[in-house]
Structure formats: structure tokens, C-alpha cells
Short mmCIF file of C-alpha atoms and ligand atoms in Angstrom, two decimals:
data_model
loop_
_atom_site.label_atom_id
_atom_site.label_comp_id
_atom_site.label_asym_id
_atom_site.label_seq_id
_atom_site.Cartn_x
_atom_site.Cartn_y
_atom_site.Cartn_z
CA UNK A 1 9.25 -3.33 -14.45
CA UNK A 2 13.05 -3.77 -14.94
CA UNK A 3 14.19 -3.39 -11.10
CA UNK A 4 17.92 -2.66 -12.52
CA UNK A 5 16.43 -0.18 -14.84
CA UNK A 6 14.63 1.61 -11.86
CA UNK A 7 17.92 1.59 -9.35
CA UNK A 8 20.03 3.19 -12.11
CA UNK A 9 17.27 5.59 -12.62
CA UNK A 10 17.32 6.15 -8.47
CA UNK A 11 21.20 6.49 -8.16
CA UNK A 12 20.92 8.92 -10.92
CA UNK A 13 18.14 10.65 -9.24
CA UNK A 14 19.44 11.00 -6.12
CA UNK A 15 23.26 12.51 -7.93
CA UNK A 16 21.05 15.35 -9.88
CA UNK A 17 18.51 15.64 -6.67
CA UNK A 18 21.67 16.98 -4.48
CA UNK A 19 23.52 19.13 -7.43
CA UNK A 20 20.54 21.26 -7.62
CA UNK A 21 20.17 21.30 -4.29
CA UNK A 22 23.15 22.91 -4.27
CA UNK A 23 23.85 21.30 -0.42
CA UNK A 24 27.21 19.45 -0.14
CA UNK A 25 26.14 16.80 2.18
CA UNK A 26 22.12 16.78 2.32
CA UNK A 27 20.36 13.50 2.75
CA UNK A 28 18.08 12.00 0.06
CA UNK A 29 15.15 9.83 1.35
CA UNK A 30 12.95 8.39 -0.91
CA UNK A 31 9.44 7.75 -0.23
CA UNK A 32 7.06 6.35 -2.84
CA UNK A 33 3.76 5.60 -2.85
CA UNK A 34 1.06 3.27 -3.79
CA UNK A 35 -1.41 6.10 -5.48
CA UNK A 36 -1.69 9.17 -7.53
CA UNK A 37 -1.65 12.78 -6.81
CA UNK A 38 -4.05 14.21 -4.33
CA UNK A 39 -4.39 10.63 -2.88
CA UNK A 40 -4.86 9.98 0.85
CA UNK A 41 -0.54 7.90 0.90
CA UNK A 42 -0.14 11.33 -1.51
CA UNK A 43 -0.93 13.74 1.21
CA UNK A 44 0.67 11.59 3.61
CA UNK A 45 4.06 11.64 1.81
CA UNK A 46 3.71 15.52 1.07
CA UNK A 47 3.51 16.36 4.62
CA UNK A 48 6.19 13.82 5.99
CA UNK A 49 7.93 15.74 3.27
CA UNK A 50 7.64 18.53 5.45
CA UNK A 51 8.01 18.08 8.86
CA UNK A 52 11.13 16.37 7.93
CA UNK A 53 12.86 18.78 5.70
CA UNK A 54 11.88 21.17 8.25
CA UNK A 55 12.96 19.60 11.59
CA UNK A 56 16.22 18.87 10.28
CA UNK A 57 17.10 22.57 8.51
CA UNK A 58 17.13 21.19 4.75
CA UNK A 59 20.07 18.29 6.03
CA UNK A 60 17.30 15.74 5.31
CA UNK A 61 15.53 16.19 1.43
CA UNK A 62 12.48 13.75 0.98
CA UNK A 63 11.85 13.04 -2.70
CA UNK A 64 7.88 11.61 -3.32
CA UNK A 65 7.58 8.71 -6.11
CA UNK A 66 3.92 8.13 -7.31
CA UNK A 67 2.26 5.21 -8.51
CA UNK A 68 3.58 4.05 -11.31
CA UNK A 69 6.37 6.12 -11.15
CA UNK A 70 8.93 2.92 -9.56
CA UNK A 71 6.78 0.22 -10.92
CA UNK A 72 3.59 -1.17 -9.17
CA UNK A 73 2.84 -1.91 -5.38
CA UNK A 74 4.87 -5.11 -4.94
CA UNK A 75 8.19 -3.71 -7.28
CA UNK A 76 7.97 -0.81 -4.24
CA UNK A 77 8.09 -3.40 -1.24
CA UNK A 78 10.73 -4.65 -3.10
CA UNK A 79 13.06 -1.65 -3.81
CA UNK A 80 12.29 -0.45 -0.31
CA UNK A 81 14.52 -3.66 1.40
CA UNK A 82 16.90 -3.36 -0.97
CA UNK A 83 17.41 -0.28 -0.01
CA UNK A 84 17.34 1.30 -3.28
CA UNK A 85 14.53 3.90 -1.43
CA UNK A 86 14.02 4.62 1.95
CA UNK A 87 10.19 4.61 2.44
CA UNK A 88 6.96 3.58 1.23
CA UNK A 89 3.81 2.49 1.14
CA UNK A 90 2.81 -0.95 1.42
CA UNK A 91 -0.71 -2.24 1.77
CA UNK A 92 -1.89 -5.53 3.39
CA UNK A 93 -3.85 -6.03 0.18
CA UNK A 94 -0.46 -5.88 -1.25
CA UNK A 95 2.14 -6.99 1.43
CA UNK A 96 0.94 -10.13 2.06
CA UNK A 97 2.56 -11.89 -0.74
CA UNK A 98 5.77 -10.78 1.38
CA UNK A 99 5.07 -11.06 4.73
CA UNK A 100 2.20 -13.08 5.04
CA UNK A 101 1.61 -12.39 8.44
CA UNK A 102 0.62 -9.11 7.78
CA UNK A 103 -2.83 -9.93 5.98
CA UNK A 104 -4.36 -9.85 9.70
CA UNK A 105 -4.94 -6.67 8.83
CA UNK A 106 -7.23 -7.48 6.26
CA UNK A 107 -9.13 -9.72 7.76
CA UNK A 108 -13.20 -8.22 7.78
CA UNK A 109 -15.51 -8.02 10.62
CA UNK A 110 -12.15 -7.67 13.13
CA UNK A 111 -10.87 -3.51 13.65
CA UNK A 112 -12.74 -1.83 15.57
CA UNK A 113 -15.17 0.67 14.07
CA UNK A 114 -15.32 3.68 16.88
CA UNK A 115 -12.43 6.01 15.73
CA UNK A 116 -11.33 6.21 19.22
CA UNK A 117 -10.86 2.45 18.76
CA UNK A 118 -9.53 2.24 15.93
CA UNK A 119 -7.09 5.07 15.84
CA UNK A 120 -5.85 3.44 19.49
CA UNK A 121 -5.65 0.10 17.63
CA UNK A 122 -3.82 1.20 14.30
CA UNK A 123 -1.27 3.61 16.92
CA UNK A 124 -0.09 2.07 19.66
CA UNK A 125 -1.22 -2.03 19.30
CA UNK A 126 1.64 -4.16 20.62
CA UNK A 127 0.18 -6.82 18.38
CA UNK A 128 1.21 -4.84 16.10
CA UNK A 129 4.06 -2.58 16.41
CA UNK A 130 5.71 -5.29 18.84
CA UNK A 131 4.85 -9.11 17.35
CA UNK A 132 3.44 -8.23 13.75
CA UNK A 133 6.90 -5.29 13.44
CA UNK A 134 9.27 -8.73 13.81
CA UNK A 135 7.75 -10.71 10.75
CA UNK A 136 8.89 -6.95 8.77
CA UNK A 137 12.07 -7.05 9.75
CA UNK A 138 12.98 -10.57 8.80
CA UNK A 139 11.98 -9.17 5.65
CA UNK A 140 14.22 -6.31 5.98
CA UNK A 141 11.78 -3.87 6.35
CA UNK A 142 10.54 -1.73 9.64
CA UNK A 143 7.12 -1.09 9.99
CA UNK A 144 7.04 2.91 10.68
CA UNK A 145 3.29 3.28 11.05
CA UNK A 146 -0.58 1.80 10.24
CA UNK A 147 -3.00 4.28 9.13
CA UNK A 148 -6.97 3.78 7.65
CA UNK A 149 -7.71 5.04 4.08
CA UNK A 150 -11.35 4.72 4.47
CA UNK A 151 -14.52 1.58 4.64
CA UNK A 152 -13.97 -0.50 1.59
CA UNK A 153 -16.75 -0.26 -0.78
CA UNK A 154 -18.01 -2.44 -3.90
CA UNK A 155 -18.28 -0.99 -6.94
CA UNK A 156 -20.23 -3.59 -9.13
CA UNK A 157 -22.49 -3.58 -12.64
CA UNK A 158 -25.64 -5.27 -10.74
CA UNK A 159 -27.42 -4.83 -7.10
CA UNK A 160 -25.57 -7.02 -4.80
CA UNK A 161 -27.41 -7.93 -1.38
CA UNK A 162 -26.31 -11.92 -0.77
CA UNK A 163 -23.76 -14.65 -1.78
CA UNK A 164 -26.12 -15.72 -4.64
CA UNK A 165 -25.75 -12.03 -6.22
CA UNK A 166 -21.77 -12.62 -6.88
CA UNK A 167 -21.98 -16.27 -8.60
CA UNK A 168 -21.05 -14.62 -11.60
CA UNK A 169 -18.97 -12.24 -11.04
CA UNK A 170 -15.33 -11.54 -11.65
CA UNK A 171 -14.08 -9.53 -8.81
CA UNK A 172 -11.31 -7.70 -8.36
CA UNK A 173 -8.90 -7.63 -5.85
CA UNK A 174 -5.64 -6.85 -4.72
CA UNK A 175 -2.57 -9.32 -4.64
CA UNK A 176 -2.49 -10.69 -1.06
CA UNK A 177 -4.18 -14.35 -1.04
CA UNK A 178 -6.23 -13.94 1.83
CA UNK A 179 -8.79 -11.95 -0.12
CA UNK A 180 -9.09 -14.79 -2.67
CA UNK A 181 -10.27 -16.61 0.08
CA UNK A 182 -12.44 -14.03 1.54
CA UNK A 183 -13.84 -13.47 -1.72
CA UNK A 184 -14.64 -17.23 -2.65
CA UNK A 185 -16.48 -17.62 1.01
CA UNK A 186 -18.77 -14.85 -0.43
CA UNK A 187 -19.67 -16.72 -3.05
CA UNK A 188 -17.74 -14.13 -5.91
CA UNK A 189 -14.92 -15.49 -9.09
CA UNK A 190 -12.19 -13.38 -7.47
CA UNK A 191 -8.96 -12.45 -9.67
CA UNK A 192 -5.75 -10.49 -7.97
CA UNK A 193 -4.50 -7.73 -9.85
CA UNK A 194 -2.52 -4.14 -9.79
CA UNK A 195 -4.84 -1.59 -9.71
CA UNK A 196 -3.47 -0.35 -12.61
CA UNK A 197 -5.11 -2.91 -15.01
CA UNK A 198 -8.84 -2.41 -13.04
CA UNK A 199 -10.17 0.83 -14.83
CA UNK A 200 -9.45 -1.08 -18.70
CA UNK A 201 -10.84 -4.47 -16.94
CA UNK A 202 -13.70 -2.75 -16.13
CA UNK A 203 -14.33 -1.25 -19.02
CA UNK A 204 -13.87 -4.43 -21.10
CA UNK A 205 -16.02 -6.41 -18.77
CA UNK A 206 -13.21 -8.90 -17.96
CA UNK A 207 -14.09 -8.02 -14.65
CA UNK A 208 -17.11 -7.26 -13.06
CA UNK A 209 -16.59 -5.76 -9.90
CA UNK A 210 -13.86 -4.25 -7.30
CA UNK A 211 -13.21 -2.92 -3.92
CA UNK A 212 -11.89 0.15 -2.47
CA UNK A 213 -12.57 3.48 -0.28
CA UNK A 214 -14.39 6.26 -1.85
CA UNK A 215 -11.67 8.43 -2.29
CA UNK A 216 -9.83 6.34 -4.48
CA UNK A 217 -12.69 4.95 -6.48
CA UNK A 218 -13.38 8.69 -7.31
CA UNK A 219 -9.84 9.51 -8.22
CA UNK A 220 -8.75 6.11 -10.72
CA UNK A 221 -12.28 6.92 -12.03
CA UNK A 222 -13.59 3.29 -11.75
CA UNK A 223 -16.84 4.79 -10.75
CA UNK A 224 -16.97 5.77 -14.59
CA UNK A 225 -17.01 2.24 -15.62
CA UNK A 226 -19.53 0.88 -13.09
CA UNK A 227 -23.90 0.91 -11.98
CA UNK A 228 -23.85 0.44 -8.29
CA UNK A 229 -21.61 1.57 -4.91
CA UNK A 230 -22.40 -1.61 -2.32
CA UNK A 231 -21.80 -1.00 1.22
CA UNK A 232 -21.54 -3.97 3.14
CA UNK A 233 -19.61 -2.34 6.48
CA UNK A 234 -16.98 -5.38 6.75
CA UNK A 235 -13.62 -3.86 6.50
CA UNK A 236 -11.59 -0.43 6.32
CA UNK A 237 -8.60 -0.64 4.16
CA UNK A 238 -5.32 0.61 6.05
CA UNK A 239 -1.76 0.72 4.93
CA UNK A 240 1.42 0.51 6.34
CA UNK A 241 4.08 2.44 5.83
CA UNK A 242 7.66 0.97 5.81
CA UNK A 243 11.15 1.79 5.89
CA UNK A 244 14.80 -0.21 4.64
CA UNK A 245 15.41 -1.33 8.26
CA UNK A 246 19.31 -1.56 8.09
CA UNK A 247 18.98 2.23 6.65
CA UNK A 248 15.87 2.88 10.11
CA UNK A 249 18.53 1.21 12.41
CA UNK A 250 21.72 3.19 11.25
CA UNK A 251 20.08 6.39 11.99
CA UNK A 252 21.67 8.36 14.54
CA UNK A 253 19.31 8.52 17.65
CA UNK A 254 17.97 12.50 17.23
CA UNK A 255 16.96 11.60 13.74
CA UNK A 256 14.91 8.30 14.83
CA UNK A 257 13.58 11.16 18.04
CA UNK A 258 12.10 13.15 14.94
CA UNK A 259 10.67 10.36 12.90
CA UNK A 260 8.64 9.54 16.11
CA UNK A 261 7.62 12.46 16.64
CA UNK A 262 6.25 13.12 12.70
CA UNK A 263 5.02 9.58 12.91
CA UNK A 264 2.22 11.09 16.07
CA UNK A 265 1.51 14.43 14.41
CA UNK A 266 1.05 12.44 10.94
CA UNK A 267 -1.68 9.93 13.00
CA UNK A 268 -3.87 12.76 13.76
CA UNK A 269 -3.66 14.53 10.76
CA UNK A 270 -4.36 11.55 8.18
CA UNK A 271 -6.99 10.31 10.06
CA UNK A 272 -9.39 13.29 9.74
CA UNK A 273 -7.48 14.31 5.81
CA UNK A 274 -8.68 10.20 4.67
CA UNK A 275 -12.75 11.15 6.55
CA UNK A 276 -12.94 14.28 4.98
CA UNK A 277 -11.64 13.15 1.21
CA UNK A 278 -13.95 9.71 1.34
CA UNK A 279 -16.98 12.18 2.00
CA UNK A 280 -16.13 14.52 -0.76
CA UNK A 281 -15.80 11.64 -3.28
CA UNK A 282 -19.08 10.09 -2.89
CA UNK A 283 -20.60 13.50 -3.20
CA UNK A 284 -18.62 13.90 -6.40
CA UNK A 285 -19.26 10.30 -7.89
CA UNK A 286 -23.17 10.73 -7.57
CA UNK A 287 -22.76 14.25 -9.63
CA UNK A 288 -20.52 13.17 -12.23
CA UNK A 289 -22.65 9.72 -12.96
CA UNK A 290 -25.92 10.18 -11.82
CA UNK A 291 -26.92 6.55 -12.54
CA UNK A 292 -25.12 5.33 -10.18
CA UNK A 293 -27.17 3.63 -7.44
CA UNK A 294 -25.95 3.25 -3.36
CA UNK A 295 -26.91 0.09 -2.10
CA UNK A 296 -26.49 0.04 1.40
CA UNK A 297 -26.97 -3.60 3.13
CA UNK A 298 -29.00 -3.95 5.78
CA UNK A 299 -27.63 -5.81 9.11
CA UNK A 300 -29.40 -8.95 8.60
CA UNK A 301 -27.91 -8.83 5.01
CA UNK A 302 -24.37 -7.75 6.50
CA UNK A 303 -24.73 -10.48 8.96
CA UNK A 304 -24.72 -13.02 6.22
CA UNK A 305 -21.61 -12.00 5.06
CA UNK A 306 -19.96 -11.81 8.62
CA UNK A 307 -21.10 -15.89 9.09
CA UNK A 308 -19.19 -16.38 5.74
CA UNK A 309 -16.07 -14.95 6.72
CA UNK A 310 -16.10 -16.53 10.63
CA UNK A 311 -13.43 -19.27 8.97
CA UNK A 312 -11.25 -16.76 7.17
CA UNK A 313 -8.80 -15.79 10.65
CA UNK A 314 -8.18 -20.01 10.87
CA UNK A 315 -7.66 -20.31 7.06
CA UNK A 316 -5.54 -17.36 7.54
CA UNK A 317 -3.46 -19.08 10.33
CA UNK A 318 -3.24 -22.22 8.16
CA UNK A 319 -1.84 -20.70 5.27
CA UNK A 320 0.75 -18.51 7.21
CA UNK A 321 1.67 -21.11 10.01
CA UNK A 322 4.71 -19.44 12.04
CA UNK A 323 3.41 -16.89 15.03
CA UNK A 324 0.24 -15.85 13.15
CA UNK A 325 -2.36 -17.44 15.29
CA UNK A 326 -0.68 -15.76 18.25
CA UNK A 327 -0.30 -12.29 17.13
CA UNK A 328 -4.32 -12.77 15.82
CA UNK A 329 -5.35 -13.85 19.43
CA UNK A 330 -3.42 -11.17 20.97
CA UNK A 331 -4.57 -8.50 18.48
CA UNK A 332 -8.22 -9.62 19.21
CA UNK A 333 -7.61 -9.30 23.42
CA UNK A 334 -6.31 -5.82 22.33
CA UNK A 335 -9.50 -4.98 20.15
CA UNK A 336 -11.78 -6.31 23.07
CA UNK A 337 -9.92 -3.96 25.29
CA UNK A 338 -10.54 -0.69 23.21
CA UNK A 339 -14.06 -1.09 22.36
CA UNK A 340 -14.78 -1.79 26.24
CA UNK A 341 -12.73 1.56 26.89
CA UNK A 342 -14.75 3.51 24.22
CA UNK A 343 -18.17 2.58 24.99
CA UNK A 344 -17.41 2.83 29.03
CA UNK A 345 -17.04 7.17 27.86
O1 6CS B 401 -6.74 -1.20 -4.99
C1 6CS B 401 -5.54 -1.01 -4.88
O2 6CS B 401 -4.71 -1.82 -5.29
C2 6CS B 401 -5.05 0.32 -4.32
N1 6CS B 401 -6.03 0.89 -3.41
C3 6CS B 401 -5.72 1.88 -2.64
C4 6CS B 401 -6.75 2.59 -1.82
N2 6CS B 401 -4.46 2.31 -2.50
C5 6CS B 401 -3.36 1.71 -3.23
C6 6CS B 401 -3.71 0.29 -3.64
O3 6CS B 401 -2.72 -0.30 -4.37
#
């Protein structure tokens, strides 16, 4: 994707986006996202969309960009600290290959898995939205919020139940090098790609197997081109969403009040939209292809994988150097804290 080619194709945008708005001096923010339509970013955007337009009486217009739409995942991290666009998506499976430090996030066996946990974690963590936020801005961006798009599931041709199962296979996964690594301790070929090029990998058997919530296995289809769903319980995926931080920091201070307060509503409301899809997809993925076989690993066979991955958080550290192994420590002291709280109620 021709960058130049998308911000003349932006500027353009945004020219014909306020003529037929007919509004001499509306704003134009541009959010784009990593997925389709009817995704779990999707709804996200769409309802950002508007609470903002709302709160500020039409002087604020939010245009949506889908996948594909501005290029792939890392081309949108990209435009977004330009500033060519305001807002988007950006994954840790993606991000990492920009700010490193955020592939914490992906490490497996670490969130916490009680909602109340989790949803206290992904909010209001100082690890996160205080340390983690200052490794985004370096890299012009501002970390606006961290939500979960569901548990991260296998889709794969054969049973898988141990290490030995993946010796052959070609997995897929997304572009952030920490899941190489995680992928290699399981004993799997992993290759980093867009999702984009998974359905047609699938399909031509160039690889073998990939990873991602229900939802969106359902809605790229992948479930067409594979045997069996594995559950193994070790991580949820979760996005960020980011903004151009020179354009975050030159907002006047009742705009920056509103984004707050859509950021809290937006919490609650993704959290039970992302439950509710992921349930509906695996109901519709055992209808549509009713050879497809749930494997659900047991917890001495989930334990296996959890002793594989113990090394990933120092490799992780390794490879990023700079504050990682502190914001990973305190992270951890945070996580500690929240399950204590939720199983003391
Ligand atoms: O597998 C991926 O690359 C994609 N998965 C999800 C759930 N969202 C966007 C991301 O790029």
C-alpha cells in the first residue's frame, strides 16, 4: 500500500466529507480499524461515532475506515502518527513491531481471567495507562484505551493436545515477534502474516493452522477452511486503541473531558458486545460446518503449555531491553492485586 496514495485519498476525503456536510467549520476525525463490518473494533468505532458526533452537536464528524480500506494493520499505526487520521486500532499482535514494549500484552498465562479482573486491569492499570502510555508517545501515538476481543482459539486441520501435535505445522500468526517465540516454545513452524493472506493460506495448505477469537474466525470465514477449534485457555486477544498524540494534546480541554468520558461508557459496553458476539459465532461455526470438531484441553494438557511459555516474559524483556522488565513486574503486582480483590467478594 502506497502511503502517499492513501494521504491524497484522505485529504481528498476529508474536503468532500465537509462539502456535503454542508457545515463550514466541522471537524473530521478519522478512525479506522483493524476488521470488517459487524466486527467487535467495527462496533466499537460505530458507537464512538456516536457519542462523539452527539456530545459535540455535529462540530465533531467521525468518519470509520475498515480493514483494508487504508491498507493493512501496520500501514494504519503508521498513518495514525503521521497524523494523516486521527484514530485507530492497533493490536499487540500487530503493534509490537512499533513499540515493542507493548507485546506485554500478549504475553499468555498473565491477564487475569475473572472479568472483574480483567476489565479493572485493561481500565484503569497504571502499568499501563501510566508506564506502557510513555513507550506510545515516543512513537507519537497516545494510547486512548485497552479493550478484550475474546479467548484466542486454534483453528487447525488435525487434533492438537501437546507440543508433539504442532511439529508439523505451519501456524499462523500475527506480525509482532513475540508470538514467533511463543509459538516455537510450543513446539509449532510459526509464520507472521496480515490476516488478509490467512483465509487463501489456508485454503492452499501453505499454512496449517491460526489463532483468533470466535467472532472473528466466524466472520473472515477461516472456519470454512479448517477440521478442528482447539481451546487451550492461555490468552485473550485485546487491542488498543490509539490516537496522533500531537493532534490528542492540541485538543482544547472540554473536548479531551468528552473523550474520557466515551472512553468509560465504551469499556462497559464492548466488554459485554465482544461476550455476546464470541458466543454467537461458535454456535454459528458448528451449524454452517458440522465437521468441525471442539477440542477442549484438559488442565494437565493446558499446564504443559503454561511450563512452555514460563521463559517467554524474560525473552520478552531481552528482546525489548529499555523499561520493559519494569512495567512487566509492575503489571504483574497489579494483576496479583485484582485477582486477590475478586476472589475476597
Ligand atoms: O488476526 C488478525 O490479524 C486480526 N485479528 C483480530 C481479532 N482483529 C484484527 C487483527 O488484525
Amino acid at each position: 500500500m502506497a502511503i502517499a496514495r492513501t494521504l491524497k485519498h484522505l485529504v481528498a476525503g476529508a474536503v468532500i466529507g465537509l462539502a456535503a456536510l454542508g457545515v463550514a467549520h466541522a471537524e473530521e476525525w478519522k478512525f479506522a480499524v483493524e476488521e470488517g463490518p459487524g466486527d467487535v473494533q467495527t462496533l466499537y468505532a460505530e458507537q464512538f461515532k456516536k457519542l462523539v458526533e452527539q456530545r459535540s452537536q455535529g462540530k465533531v464528524k467521525v468518519t470509520i475506515y475498515t480493514y483494508g480500506q487504508l491498507g493493512n494493520e501496520n500501514d494504519l499505526t503508521e498513518l495514525t502518527a503521521s497524523g494523516a487520521i486521527q484514530f485507530s486500532n492497533a493490536s499487540p499482535g500487530h503493534l509490537g513491531t512499533f513499540v515493542p514494549e507493548v507485546q506485554i500484552l500478549s504475553l499468555p498465562f498473565l491477564l487475569p481471567e475473572a472479568d472483574a479482573a480483567k476489565g479493572e486491569i485493561l481500565s484503569n492499570s497504571k502499568a499501563l495507562y501510566g508506564s506502557l502510555a510513555k513507550d506510545f508517545t515516543a512513537k507519537g501515538l497516545k494510547l486512548f484505551t485497552i479493550y478484550p476481543e475474546g479467548e484466542m482459539i486454534w483453528t487447525t486441520k488435525k487434533a492438537v493436545r501437546k507440543p508433539a501435535d504442532l511439529g508439523d505445522v505451519k501456524f499462523r500468526v500475527m506480525t509482532s515477534p513475540i508470538l514467533i517465540e511463543q509459538f516455537k516454545l510450543y513446539g509449532a513452524n510459526p509464520v507472521a502474516l496480515p490476516w488478509g493472506e490467512v483465509y487463501g493460506g489456508l485454503q492452499m495448505n501453505v499454512i496449517q493452522a491460526q489463532v483468533n477469537p470466535a467472532f472473528f474466525i466466524e466472520s473472515a470465514k477461516f472456519h470454512e477452511v479448517t477440521d478442528h477449534l482447539i481451546y487451550v485457555g492461555d490468552v485473550e486477544y485485546t487491542t488498543t486503541v490509539v490516537s496522533n498524540a500531537d493532534f490528542y494534546e492540541s485538543l482544547p480541554a472540554e473536548r479531551k473531558k468528552m473523550l474520557d468520558e466515551v472512553r468509560s461508557e465504551l469499556q462497559q459496553y464492548i466488554f459485554k458486545t465482544e461476550r455476546e458476539k464470541n458466543a454467537a459465532a461458535v454456535d454459528k461455526m458448528l451449524k454452517d460446518n458440522p465437521k468441525l470438531k471442539v477440542v477442549k484441553l484438559t488442565d494437565a494438557e493446558r499446564e504443559v503449555f503454561r511450563k512452555r511459555a514460563e521463559p517467554l516474559g524474560q525473552k520478552l524483556v531481552a528482546m525489548v531491553g529499555g523499561r520493559a522488565g519494569e512495567i512487566l513486574k509492575q503489571l504483574k503486582a497489579e494483576i496479583q492485586t485484582a485477582n486477590t480483590q475478586v476472589s475476597a467478594k
